[in-house]
XYZ file of C-alpha atoms in Angstrom:
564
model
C -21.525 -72.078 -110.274
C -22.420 -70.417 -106.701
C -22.216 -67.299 -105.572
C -18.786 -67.373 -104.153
C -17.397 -68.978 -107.183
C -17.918 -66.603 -110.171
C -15.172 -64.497 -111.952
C -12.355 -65.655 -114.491
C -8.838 -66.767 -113.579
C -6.533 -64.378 -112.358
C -9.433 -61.773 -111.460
C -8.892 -59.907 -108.344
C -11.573 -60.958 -105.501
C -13.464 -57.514 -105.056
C -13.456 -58.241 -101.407
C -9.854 -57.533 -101.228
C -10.996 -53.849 -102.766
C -12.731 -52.727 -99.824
C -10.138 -49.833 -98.220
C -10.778 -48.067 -95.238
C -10.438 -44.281 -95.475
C -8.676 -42.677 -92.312
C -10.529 -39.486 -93.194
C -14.383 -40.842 -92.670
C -14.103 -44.284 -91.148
C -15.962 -45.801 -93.593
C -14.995 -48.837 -96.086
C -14.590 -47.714 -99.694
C -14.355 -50.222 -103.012
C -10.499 -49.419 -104.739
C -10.629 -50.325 -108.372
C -8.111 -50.126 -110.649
C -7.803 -47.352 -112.835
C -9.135 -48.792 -115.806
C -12.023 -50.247 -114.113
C -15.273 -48.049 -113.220
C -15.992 -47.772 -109.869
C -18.719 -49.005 -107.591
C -21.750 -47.405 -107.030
C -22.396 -48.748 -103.834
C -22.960 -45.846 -101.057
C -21.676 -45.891 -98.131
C -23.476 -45.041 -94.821
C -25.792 -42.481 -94.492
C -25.767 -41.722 -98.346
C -22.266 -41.281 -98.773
C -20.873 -40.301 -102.299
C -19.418 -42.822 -104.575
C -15.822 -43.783 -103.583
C -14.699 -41.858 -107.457
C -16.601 -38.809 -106.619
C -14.722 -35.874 -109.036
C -14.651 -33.467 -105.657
C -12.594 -35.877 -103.573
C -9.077 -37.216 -104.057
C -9.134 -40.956 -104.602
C -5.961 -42.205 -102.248
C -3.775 -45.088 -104.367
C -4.329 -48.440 -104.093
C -2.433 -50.297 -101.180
C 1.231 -51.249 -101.512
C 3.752 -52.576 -99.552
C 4.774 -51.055 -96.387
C 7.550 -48.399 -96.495
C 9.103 -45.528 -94.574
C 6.364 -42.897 -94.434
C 6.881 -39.937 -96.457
C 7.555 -36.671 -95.026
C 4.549 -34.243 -95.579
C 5.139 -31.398 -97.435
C 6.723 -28.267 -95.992
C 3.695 -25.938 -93.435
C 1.590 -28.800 -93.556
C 0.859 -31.169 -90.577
C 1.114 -34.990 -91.220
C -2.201 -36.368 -91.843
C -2.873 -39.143 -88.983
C -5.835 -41.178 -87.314
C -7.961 -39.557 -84.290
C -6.387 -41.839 -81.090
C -9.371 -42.978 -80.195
C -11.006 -45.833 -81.959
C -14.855 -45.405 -81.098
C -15.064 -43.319 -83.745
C -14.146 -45.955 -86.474
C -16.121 -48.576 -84.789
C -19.045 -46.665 -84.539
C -18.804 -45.903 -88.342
C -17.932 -49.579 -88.917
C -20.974 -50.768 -87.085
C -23.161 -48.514 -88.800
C -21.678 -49.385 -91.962
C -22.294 -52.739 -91.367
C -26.166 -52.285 -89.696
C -27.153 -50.630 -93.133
C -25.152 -53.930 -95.099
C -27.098 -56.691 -92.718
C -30.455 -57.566 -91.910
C -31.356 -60.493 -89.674
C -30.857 -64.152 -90.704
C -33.390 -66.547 -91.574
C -32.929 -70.253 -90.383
C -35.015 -72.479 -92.375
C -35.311 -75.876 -93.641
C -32.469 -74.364 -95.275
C -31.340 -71.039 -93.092
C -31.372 -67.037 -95.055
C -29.512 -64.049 -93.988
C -29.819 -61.194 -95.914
C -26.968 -58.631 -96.413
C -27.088 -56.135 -98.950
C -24.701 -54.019 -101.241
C -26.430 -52.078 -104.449
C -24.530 -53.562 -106.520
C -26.615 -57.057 -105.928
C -29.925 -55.406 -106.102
C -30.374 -57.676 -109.431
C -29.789 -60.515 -107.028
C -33.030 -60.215 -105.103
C -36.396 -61.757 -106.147
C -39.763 -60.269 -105.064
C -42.660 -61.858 -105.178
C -46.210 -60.065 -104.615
C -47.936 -59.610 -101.070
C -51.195 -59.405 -102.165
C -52.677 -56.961 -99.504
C -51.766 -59.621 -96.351
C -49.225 -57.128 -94.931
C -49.460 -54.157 -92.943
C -47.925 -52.756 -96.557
C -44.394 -52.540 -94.911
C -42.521 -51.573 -92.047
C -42.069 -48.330 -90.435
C -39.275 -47.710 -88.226
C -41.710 -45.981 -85.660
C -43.283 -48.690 -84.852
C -42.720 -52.484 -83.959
C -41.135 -54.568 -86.608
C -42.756 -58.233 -87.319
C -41.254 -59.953 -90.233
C -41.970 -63.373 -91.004
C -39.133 -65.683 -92.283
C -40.184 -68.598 -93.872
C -37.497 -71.257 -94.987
C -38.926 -73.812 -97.507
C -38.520 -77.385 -98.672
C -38.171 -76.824 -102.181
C -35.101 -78.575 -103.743
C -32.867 -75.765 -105.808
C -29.584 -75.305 -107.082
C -26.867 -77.654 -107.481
C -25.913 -80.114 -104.448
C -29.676 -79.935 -102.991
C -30.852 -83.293 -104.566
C -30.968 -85.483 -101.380
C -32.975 -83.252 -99.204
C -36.589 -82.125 -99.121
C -39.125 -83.841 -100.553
C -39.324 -85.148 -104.045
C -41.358 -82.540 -106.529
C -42.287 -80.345 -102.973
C -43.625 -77.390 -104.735
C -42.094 -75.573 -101.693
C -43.725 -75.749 -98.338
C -43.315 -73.600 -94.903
C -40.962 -76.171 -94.000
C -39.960 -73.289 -91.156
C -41.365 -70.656 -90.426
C -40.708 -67.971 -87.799
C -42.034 -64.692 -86.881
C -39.651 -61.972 -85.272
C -41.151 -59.488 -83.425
C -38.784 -56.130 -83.321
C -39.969 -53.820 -80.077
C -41.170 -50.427 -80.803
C -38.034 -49.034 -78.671
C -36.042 -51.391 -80.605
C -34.322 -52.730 -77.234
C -35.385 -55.995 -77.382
C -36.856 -58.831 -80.353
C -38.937 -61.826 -80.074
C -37.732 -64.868 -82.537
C -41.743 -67.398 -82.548
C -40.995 -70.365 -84.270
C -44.290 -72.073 -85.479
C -44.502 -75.668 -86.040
C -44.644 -77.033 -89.728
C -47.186 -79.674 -88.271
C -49.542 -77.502 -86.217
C -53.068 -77.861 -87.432
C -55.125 -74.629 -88.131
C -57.308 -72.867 -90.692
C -55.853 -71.500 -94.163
C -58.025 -68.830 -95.025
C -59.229 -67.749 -98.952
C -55.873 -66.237 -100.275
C -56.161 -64.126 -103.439
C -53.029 -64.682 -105.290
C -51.280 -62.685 -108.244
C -50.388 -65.388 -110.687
C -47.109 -65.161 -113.229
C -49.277 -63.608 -116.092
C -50.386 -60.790 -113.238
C -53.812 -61.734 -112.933
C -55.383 -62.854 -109.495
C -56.914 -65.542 -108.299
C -58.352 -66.712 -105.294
C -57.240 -70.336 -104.001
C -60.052 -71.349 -101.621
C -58.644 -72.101 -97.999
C -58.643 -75.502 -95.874
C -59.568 -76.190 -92.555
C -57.780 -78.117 -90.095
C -54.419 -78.759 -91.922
C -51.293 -78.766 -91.554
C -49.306 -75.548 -90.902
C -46.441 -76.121 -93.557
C -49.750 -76.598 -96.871
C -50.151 -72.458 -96.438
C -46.794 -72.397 -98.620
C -46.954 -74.351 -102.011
C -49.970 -76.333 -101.716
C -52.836 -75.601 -104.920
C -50.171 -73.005 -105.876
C -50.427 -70.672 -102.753
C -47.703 -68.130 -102.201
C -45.545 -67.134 -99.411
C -48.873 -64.119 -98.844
C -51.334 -67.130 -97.814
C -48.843 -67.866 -95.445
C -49.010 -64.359 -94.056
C -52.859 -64.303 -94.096
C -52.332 -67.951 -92.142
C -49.771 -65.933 -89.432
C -52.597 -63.157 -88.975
C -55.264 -65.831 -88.308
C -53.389 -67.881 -85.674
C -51.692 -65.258 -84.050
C -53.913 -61.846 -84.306
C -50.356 -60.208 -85.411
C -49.834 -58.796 -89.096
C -47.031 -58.902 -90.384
C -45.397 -55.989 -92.062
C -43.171 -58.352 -94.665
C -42.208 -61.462 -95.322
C -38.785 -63.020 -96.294
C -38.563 -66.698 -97.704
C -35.453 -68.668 -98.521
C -34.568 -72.562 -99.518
C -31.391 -74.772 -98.408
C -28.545 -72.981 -100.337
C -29.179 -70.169 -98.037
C -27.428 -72.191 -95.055
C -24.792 -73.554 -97.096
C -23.357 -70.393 -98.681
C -24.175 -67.877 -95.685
C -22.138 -70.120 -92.730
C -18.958 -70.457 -95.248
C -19.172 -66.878 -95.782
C -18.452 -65.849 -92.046
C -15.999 -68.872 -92.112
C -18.214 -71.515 -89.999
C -20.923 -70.871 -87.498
C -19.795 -72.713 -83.707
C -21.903 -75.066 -82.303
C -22.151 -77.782 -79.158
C -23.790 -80.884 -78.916
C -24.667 -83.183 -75.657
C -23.889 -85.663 -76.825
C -22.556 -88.164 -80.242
C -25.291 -87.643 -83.511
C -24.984 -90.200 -86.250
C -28.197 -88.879 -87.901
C -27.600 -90.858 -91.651
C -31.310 -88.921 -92.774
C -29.423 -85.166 -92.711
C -26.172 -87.151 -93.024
C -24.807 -85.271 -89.830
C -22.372 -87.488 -87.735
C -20.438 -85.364 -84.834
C -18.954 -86.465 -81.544
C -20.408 -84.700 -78.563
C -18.628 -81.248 -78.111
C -18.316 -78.064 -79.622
C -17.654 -77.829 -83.501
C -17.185 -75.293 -86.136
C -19.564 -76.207 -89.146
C -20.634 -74.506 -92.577
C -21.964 -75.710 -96.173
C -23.271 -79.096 -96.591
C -22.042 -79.903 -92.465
C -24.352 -76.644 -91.384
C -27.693 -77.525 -93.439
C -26.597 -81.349 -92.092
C -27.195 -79.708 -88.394
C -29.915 -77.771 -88.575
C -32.255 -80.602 -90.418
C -31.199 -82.599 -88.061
C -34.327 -84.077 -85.726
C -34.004 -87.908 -85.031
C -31.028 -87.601 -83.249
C -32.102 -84.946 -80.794
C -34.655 -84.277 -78.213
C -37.441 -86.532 -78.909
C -36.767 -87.079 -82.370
C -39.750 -84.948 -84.232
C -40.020 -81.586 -85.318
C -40.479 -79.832 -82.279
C -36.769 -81.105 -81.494
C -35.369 -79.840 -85.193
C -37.110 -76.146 -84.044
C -34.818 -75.825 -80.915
C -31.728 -77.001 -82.871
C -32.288 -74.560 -85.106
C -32.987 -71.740 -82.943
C -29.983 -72.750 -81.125
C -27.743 -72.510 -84.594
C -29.416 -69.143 -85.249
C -28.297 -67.950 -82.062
C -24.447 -68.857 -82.901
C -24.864 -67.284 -85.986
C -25.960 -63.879 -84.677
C -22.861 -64.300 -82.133
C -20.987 -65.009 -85.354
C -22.285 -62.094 -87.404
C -22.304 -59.294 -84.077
C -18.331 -60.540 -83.606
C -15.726 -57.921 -83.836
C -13.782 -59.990 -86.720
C -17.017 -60.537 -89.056
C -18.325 -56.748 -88.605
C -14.475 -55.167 -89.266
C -13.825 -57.759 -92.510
C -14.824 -56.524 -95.103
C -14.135 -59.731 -97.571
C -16.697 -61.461 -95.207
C -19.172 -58.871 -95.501
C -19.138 -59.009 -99.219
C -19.531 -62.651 -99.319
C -22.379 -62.433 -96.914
C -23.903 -59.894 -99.239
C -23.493 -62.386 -101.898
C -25.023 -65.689 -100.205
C -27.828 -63.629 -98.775
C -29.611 -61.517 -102.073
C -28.867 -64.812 -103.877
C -31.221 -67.342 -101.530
C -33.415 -64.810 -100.703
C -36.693 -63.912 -102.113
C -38.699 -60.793 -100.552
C -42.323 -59.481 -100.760
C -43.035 -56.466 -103.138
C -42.693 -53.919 -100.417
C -39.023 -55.055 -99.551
C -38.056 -54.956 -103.538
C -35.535 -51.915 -103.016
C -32.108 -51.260 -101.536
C -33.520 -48.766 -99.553
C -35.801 -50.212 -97.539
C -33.786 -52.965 -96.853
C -30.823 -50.661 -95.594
C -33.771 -49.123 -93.653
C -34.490 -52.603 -92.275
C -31.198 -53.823 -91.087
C -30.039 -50.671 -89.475
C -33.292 -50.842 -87.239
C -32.400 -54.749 -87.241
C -28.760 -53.867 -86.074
C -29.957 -51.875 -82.968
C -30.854 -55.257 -81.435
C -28.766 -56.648 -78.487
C -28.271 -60.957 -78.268
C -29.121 -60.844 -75.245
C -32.510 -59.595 -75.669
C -33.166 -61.500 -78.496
C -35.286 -63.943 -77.585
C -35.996 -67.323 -79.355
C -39.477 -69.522 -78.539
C -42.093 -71.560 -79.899
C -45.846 -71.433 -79.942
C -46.892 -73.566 -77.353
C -48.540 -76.727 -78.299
C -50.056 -80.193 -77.466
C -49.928 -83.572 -79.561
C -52.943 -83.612 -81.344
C -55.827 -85.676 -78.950
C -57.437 -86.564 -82.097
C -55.070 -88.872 -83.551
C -53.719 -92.092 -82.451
C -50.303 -92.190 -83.943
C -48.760 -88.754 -83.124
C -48.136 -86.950 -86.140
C -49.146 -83.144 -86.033
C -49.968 -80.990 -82.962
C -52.374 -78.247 -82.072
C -52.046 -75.122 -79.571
C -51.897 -75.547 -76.001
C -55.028 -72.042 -75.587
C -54.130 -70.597 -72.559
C -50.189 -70.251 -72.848
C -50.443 -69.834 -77.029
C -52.742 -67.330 -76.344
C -50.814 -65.684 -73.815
C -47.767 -65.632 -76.499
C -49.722 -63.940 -78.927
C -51.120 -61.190 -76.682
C -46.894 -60.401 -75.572
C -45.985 -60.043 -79.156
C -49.007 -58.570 -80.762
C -48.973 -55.932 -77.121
C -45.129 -55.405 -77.894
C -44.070 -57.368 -74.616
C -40.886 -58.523 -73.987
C -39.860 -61.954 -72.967
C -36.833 -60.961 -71.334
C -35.998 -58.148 -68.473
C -34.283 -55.451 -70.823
C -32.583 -52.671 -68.053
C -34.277 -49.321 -68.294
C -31.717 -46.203 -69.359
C -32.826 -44.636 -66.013
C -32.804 -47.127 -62.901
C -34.824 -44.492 -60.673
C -37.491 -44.336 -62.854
C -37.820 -48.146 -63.476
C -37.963 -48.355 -59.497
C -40.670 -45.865 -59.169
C -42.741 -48.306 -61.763
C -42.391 -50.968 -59.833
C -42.691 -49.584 -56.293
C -46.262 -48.678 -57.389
C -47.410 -52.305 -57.090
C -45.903 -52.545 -53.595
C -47.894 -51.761 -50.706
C -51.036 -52.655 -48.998
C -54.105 -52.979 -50.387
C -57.901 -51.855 -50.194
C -60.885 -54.466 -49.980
C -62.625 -54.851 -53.401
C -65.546 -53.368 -51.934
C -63.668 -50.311 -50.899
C -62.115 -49.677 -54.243
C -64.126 -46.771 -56.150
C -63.404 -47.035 -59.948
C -65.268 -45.029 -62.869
C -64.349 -47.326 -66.706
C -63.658 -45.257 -69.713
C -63.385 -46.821 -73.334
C -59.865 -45.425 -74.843
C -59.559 -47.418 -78.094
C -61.227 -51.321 -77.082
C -64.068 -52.518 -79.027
C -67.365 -50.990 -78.407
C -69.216 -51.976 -75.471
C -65.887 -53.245 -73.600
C -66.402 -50.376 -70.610
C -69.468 -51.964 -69.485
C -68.388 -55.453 -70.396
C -65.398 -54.580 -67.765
C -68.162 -52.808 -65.171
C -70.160 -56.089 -65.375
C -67.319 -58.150 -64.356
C -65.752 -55.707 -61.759
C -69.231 -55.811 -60.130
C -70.243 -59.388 -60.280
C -67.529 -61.425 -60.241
C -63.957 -58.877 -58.670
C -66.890 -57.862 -55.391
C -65.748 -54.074 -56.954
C -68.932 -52.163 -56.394
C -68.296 -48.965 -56.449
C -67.797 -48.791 -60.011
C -69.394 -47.414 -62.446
C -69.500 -46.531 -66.206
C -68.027 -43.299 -67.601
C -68.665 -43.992 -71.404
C -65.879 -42.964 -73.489
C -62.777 -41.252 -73.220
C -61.245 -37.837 -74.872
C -58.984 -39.836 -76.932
C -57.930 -43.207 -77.572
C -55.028 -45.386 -76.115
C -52.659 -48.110 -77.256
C -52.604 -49.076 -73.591
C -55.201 -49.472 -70.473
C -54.413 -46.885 -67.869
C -55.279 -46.294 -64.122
C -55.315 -42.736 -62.941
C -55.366 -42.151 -59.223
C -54.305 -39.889 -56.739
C -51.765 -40.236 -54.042
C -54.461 -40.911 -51.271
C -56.148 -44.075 -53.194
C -52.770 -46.089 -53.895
C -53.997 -48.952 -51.774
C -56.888 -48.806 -53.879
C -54.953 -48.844 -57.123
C -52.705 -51.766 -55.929
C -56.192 -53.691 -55.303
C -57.515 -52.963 -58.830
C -53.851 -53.750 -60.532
C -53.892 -56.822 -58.537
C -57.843 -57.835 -60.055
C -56.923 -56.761 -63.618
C -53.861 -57.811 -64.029
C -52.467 -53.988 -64.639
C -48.200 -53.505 -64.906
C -46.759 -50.693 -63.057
C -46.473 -48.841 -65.959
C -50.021 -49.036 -66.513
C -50.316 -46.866 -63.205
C -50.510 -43.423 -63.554
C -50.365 -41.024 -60.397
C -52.348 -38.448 -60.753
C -55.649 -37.169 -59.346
C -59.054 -38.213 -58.627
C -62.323 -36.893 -60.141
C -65.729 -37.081 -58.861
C -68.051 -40.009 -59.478
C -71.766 -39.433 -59.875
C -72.605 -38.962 -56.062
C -69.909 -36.552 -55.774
C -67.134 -38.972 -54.351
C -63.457 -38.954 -55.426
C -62.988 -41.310 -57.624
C -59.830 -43.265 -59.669
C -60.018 -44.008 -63.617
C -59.605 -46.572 -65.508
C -59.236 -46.241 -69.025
C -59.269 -49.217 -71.242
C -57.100 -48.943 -74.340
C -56.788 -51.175 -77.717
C -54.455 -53.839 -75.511
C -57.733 -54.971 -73.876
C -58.601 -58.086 -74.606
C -62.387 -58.732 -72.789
C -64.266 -58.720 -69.467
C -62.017 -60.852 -66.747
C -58.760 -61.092 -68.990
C -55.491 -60.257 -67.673
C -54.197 -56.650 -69.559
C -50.929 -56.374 -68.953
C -48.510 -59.426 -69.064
C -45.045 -58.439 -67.667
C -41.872 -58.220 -69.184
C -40.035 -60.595 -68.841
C -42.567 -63.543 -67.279
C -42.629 -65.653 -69.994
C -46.121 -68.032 -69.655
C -46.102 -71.072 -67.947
C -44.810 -74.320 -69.615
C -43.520 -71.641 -72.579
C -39.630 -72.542 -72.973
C -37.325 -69.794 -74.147
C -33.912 -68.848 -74.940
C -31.708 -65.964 -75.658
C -29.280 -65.511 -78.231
C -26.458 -64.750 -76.311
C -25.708 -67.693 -74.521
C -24.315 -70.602 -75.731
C -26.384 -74.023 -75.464
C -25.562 -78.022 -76.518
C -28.226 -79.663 -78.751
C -29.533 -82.489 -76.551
C-alpha cells in the first residue's frame, strides 16, 4: 500500500487535524482526547501542541453564535492584518519543505518528525564538503535513478538496472540566498569516474576502481558504486563539491504531484509517446501519478527525440511544480502539506550528513528563501560525441562548460537579481563607464590574495607580453587572502582601472575606489589583488551576473513554457 493509502476504515485522515491557533499563527495537530499527541514542533522550536502550560482549544465543531466572553474580559479576536499569519505560515511551511528533485522519477522532500523513520541514509564516504552551512553557498546534488521499486513501476526503467544516475542535477543555492542555479547533467555525457571508496552493507569499505571515458549515468549502480561515486564524479567534471546529495526513484513523481493535487503543464503541440505511455493533445493540462512520471520520461516525442530533449521537459515540469508548491493554496493547506511530507521522506534517500530532522528543517528554510524567478534551470553545455558514428552519448562543449562551472563554483548568478539598494548597484556599474587609458599607460603592481602559488607573476607575464601593460610589476603576496580578485585605485587613475577591467575581464564590483600606493620608482600606482576566483594567466575573472555563456540555453522557474 502507498503512502497516501495507509490507516484502517473509519480512521480520521490526520491531515484534517492540523488547526490553526489564532494566538501564534502557526498550524497545530488536534487529536482526540484519547489519542497522544504529536510531537512534531512547530516553527522555530515551538512546544508540542499538548504542552501542560498551555490550554489546548477543543476540537472544531460546527459553526454557532459566538459566545459572549466572560464579564471584564475583552473578546479574544485575530490581529486585522494578515501578514502576520502568512509570514508564520510561510515559515512554517519553509522549515516543512525542501526543494524537489525531478528525476527519472522526480523527489521532493518535505518533512514532519513524525516521518523521520521514513527517511533512508546512505553513507557519503568523505566526497562531500561534510554538509551544508547556511553561511555559505548551498550545492546539493539530486540524483533521480532508474531503478524499478514499489508497486506499479514494472514497465519503466531498465530490466535488473541496479539503479543508475538516470538524472542528475546539481543546484547551486547563492551565498546571499537571492538567487539558485538548477545544472542538469546529461546521463550520456562521457567523462572519467574516479577510484570511489565505498562503505559496503556489513560497514566495511572498499574501493571500486574508476573508468575512463564512460558514460555519465555508470557513476550510480555500476560494480556496486553508490550515490558518493557520483559525487566524487560531480567534483571531477565540474571543480564544485557538493555539500550533500539527495537520490530518489519513480514513485517519487507519482505520489508527490497527487499530493499538491496535479502539477500544470503545456505542450506545443499533440504527444502520442506509447514508450512513457503519455498521449496529450497540444495545450495546457493538469497531470499527477502515473500521467506525471508519463511526462517527464517522455523524450521521443519532443525536441529532437534524445535525452537532451527529456532534460528540458523535465526542467520545465520542475518549474510548474515549484509554482505549484510556492502557491498560496498549497502553502496555507495543511492536508496537502502532510501528504507532501508523506510522498517525499518515503522516495527519498539522503547522505549520512542529511540523516536528521534538523538539518533538513535547516535546509528547506534556507531552500524557502529562494524566489522562481531567480531560480534558474540549465544544462552543461555539450557536443555529440565526434568520435562515434551513430550518435549515442555526448561530451562537453570546453569553452562554454567551462564557463558554467566557473559561475557556479564563483557563486555567479545566471539571472539579473535587483540589488536592495538601487544607488549602490548604479555606483557598481558606473565604474566600468568612462574612457579609458592606453595599456601602456596603465601602472599596475599584482598581489597574490588566495590563487595558487606563483599566479602573481603568471598574471605579470601575461599583462606584459601579451595585454602591452608595462608598467606592471610584481608585489608578491598580500596581507590576507581573498575569495575574490580586487582592483584598488584612486579617483585620479579610473581611466586606468576601466582599461585593466576591460583586459581582465574584472566586474564592477571587483573595483574598489580607493587610493594609490607607490611602485618601486616611487610612482603612484593601482593594485591588483588576485583572490581564490582566479583561474590562470589570460583568463577572464569575473563573469557577470546575469550573461549567461554563449550557446548556454536557460530558463527560469517562474514563467510558464510548452514542451516542444
Amino acid at each position: 500500500m502507498d503512502a497516501q493509502g495507509r490507516g484502517r476504515a473509519g480512521d480520521i485522515d490526520p491531515a484534517d487535524q492540523w488547526v490553526l491557533n489564532p494566538d501564534t499563527g502557526e498550524y497545530e495537530l488536534r487529536l482526540p482526547p484519547s489519542a497522544a499527541q504529536s510531537p512534531v514542533p512547530g516553527p522555530r522550536g515551538a512546544a508540542p501542541a499538548a504542552a501542560p502550560d498551555r490550554e489546548v482549544p477543543p476540537q472544531r465543531r460546527s459553526r454557532s453564535a459566538p459566545e459572549e466572553p466572560p464579564p471584564g474580559r475583552a473578546g479574544r479576536r485575530r490581529p486585522a492584518k494578515k501578514k502576520s499569519r502568512g509570514k508564520r505560515v510561510l515559515l512554517w511551511t519553509g522549515g516543512t519543505m525542501a526543494f524537489v528533485v525531478l528525476a527519472g522519477g522526480t523527489a521532493g522532500y518535505l518533512y514532519l518528525q513524525h516521518l523521520n523513520d521514513n527517511i533512508q541514509s546512505v553513507a557519503d564516504d568523505g566526497s562531500s564538503t561534510g554538509g551544508f552551512q547556511k553561511d555559505k553557498a548551498i550545492n546539493i546534488l539530486l540524483i533521480g535513478t532508474d531503478k524499478r521499486t514499489g508497486s506499479g513501476n514494472e514497465g519503466y526503467g531498465d530490466t535488473g538496472s541496479a539503479g543508475h544516475a538516470d538524472t542528475t542535477i546539481l543546484l547551486h543555492v547563492s551565498k546571499d540566498r537571492s538567487n539558485a542555479t538548477a545544472l542538469s547533467i546529461p546521463r550520456d555525457l562521457i567523462v572519467d569516474v574516479p577510484d570511489c571508496p565505498t562503505t559496503q552493507e556489513d560497514g566495511t569499505q572498499k574501493v571500486i576502481p574508476g573508468s575512463t571515458g564512460v558514460r555519465f549515468n555508470t557513476s550510480l549502480g555500476q560494480d556496486g558504486r553508490t550515490p558518493s561515486c557520483t559525487m566524487r564524479t560531480v567534483t571531477e567534471l565540474t571543480g564544485v563539491t557538493p555539500d550533500n546529495f539527495m537520490v530518489a526513484d519513480f514513485n517519487a513523481v507519482k505520489t508527490l504531484t497527487s499530493a499538491v493535487g496535479g502539477v500544470e503543464v503545456c505542450l506545443a503541440k499533440d504527444i502520442d509517446d506509447p514508450d512513457s505511455h503519455l498521449k496529450l493533445p497540444a495545450g495546457e493540462h493538469t497531470v499527477e501519478g502515473e500521467q506525471a512520471l508519463a511526462f517527464v520520461r517522455t523524450r521521443h516525442s519532443v525536441g529532437f527525440g534524445g535525452d537532451l530533449s527529456r532534460i528540458q521537459i523535465q526542467q520545465q515540469f520542475l518549474s510548474a511544480l515549484m509554482r505549484k508548491l510556492k502557491s498560496n493554496d498549497t502553502l496555507t493547506s495543511p492536508s496537502k502539506m502532510l501528504k507532501l511530507a508523506e510522498a517525499g521522506t518515503e522516495a527519498l534517500t539522503v547522505d549520512s550528513q542529511l540523516d536528521s530532522i534538523g538539518k533538513l528543517k535547516d535546509l528547506g528554510l534556507e531552500l524557502g528563501k529562494l524566489n522562481t524567478k531567480n531560480l534558474t534551470f540549465t544544462t552543461v553545455p555539450v557536443v555529440d560525441n565526434p568520435a562515434e558514428k551513430v550518435k549515442a552519448t555526448v561530451v562537453l562543449k570546453e569553452g562554454p562548460a567551462q564557463q558554467v562551472f566557473d559561475m557556479v563554483a564563483n557563486d555567479v548568478s545566471f539571472t539579473e537579481v535587483k540589488q536592495k539598494e538601487k544607488k549602490e548597484a548604479a555606483a557598481v556599474a558606473a565604474r566600468l563607464k568612462g574612457e579609458q587609458s592606453e595599456p601602456s599607460e596603465v601602472r599596475v603592481r599584482v598581489m597574490n590574495g588566495g590563487a595558487p602559488a606563483g599566479s602573481a607573476q603568471q598574471e605579470l607575464a601575461y599583462l606584459q607580453t601579451d595585454a602591452g601593460v608595462t608598467k606592471s610589476e610584481n608585489a608578491g603576496n598580500a596581507p590576507a587572502d581573498l575569495s575574490r580578485t580586487t582592483l584598488e585605485y584612486a579617483p585620479d587613475q579610473a581611466d586606468q582601472a576601466r582599461a585593466l577591467a576591460e583586459i581582465l575581464g574584472l566586474s564592477g564590483a571587483a573595483m574598489k575606489p580607493g587610493e594609490s600606493v607607490t611602485n618601486s620608482q616611487g610612482l603612484p600606482t593601482m593594485t591588483l589583488t588576485l583572490g581564490k576566483d582566479f583561474k590562470g594567466a589570460g583568463v577572464k575573472i569575473n563573469a557577470a551576473a546575469g550573461k549567461t555563456p554563449e550557446g548556454v540555453e536557460k530558463s527560469t522557474a517562474d514563467k510558464v513554457e510548452c514542451a516542444k
